[in-house]
Coordinates of C-alpha atoms in Angstrom, one line a residue:
X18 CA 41.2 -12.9 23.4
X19 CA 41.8 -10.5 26.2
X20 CA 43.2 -7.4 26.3
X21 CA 44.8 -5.3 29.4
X22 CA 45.4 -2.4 28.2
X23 CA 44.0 0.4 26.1
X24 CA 46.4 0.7 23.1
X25 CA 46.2 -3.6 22.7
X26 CA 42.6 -2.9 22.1
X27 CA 42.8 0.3 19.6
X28 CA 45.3 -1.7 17.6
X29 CA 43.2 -5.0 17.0
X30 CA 40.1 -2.9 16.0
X31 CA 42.0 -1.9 12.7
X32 CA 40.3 -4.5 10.7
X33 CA 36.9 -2.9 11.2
X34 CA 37.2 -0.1 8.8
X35 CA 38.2 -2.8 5.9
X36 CA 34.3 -4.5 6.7
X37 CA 32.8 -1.6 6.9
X38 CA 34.1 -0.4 3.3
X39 CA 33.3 -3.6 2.0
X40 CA 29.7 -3.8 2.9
X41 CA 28.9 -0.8 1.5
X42 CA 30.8 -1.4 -1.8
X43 CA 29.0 -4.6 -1.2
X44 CA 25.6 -2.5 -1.9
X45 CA 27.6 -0.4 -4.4
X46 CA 28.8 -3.3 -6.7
X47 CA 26.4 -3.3 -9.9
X48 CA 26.8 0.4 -10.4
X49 CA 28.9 1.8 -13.2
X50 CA 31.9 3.7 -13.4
X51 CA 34.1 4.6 -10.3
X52 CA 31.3 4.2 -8.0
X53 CA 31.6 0.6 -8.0
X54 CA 35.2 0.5 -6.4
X55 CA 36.0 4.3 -4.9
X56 CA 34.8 4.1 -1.7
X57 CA 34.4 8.4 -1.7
X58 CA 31.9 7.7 -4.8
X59 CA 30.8 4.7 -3.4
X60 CA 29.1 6.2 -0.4
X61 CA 26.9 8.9 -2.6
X62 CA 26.1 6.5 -4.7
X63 CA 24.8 4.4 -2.3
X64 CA 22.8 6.5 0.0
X65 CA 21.4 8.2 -2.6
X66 CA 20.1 4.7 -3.6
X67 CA 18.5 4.2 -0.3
X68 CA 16.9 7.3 -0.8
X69 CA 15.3 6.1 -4.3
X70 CA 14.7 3.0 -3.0
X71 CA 12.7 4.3 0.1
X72 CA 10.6 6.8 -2.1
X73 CA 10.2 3.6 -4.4
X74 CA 8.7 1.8 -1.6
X75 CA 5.7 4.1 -1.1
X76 CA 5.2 4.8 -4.6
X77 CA 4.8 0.8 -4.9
X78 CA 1.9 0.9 -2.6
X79 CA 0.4 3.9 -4.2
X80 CA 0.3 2.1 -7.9
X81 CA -0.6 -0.8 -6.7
X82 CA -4.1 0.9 -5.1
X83 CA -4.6 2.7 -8.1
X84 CA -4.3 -0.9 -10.1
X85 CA -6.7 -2.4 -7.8
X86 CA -9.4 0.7 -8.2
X87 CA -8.9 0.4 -11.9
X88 CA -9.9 -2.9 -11.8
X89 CA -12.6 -2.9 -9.6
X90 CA -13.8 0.0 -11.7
X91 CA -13.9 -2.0 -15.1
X92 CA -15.5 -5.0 -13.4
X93 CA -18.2 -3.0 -11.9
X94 CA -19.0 -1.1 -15.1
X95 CA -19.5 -4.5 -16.7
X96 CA -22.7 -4.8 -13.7
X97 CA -23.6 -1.2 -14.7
X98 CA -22.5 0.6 -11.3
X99 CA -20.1 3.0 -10.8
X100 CA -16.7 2.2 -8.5
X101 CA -17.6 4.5 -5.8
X102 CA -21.2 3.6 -6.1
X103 CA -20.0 -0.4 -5.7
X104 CA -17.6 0.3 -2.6
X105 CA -19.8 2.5 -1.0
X106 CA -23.0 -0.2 -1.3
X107 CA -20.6 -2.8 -0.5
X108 CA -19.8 -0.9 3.2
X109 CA -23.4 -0.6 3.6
X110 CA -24.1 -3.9 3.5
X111 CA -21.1 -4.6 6.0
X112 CA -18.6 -6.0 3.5
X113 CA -15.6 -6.2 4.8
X114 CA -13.5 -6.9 2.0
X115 CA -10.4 -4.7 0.6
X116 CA -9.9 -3.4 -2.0
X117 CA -7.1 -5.7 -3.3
X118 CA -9.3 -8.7 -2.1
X119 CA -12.4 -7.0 -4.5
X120 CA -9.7 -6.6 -7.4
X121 CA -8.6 -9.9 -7.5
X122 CA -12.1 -11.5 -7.3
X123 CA -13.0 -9.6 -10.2
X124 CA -9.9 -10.9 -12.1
X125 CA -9.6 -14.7 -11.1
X126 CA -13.7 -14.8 -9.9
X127 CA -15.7 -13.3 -12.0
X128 CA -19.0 -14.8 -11.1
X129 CA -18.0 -14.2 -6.6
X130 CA -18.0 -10.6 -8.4
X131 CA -21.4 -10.7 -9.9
X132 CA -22.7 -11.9 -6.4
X133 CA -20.5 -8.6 -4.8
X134 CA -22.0 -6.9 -7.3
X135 CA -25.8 -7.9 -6.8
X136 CA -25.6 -7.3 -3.4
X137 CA -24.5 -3.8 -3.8
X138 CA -27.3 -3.1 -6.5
X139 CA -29.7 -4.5 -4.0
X140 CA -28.2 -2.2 -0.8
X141 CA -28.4 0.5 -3.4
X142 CA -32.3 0.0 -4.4
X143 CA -32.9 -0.4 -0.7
X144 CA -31.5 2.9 0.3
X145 CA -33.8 4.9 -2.5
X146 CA -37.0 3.0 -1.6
X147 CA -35.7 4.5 1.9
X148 CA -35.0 7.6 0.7
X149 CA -38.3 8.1 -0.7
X150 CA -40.6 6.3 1.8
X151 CA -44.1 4.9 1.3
X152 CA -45.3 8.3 3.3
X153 CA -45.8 6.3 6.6
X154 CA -43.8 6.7 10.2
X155 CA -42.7 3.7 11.5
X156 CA -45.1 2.8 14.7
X157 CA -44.1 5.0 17.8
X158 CA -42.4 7.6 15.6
X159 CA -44.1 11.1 16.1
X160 CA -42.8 13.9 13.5
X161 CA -44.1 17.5 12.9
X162 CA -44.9 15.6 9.1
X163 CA -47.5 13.4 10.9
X164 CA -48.9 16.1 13.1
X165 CA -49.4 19.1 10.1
X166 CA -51.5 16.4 8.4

């Protein structure tokens, strides 16, 4: 349809008030009371839902972290290490797994854990055998240490 002139095209764009009030009391329909079918309620109602439902979003990823670390933390205290202990091994030894991926191993996988878990305990011995050292430089390593004595 065409339209020449100005007022033609004013007129015919009456309808698009109706859709808009009906897609929002589209969003508004399972609330109670008024707010359901007064479009002035309606409209509170519903941005104040977008609102909660925006916060909600976040707060979904937030617990479901803190379920994963719980997780993770239960399984690895069944190996006797602590979480952070396990994680921190676990990017030592250049594990690149999330935590999500480490929570559900140690639901559905329990023994894939136990290797996880080794592997950590192992990265973790290797690091205090390193930390205390056999009292030897490496070869080509000078230090004041070597020198004193």
């Amino acid at each position: 349809m065409v339209f020449l002139t100005l007022p033609c095209w004013i007129r015919n764009r009456g309808a698009d008030r109706f859709w808009k009030v009906q897609e929002l009391l589209k969003h508004a329909r399972h609330f109670r009371g008024r707010k359901n079918r007064c479009y002035s309620l309606a409209v509170r109602a519903v941005r104040r839902a977008f609102v909660y439902a925006t916060k909600a979003r976040r707060l979904k990823k937030r617990n479901m972290r803190t379920l994963w670390i719980t997780r993770i933390a239960a399984a690895s205290r069944e190996h006797g290490m602590k979480y952070p202990v396990l994680m921190h091994n676990l990017t030592k030894s250049s594990v690149q797994l999330n935590r999500r991926v480490v929570s559900d191993l140690a639901v559905t996988e329990p023994r894939s854990f136990l290797s996880l878990a080794k592997l950590a305990k192992a990265r973790q011995q290797e690091g205090f055998c390193a930390a205390l050292g056999d009292g030897k430089e490496p070869p080509g390593v000078f230090s004041r240490v070597v020198l004193l004595q």
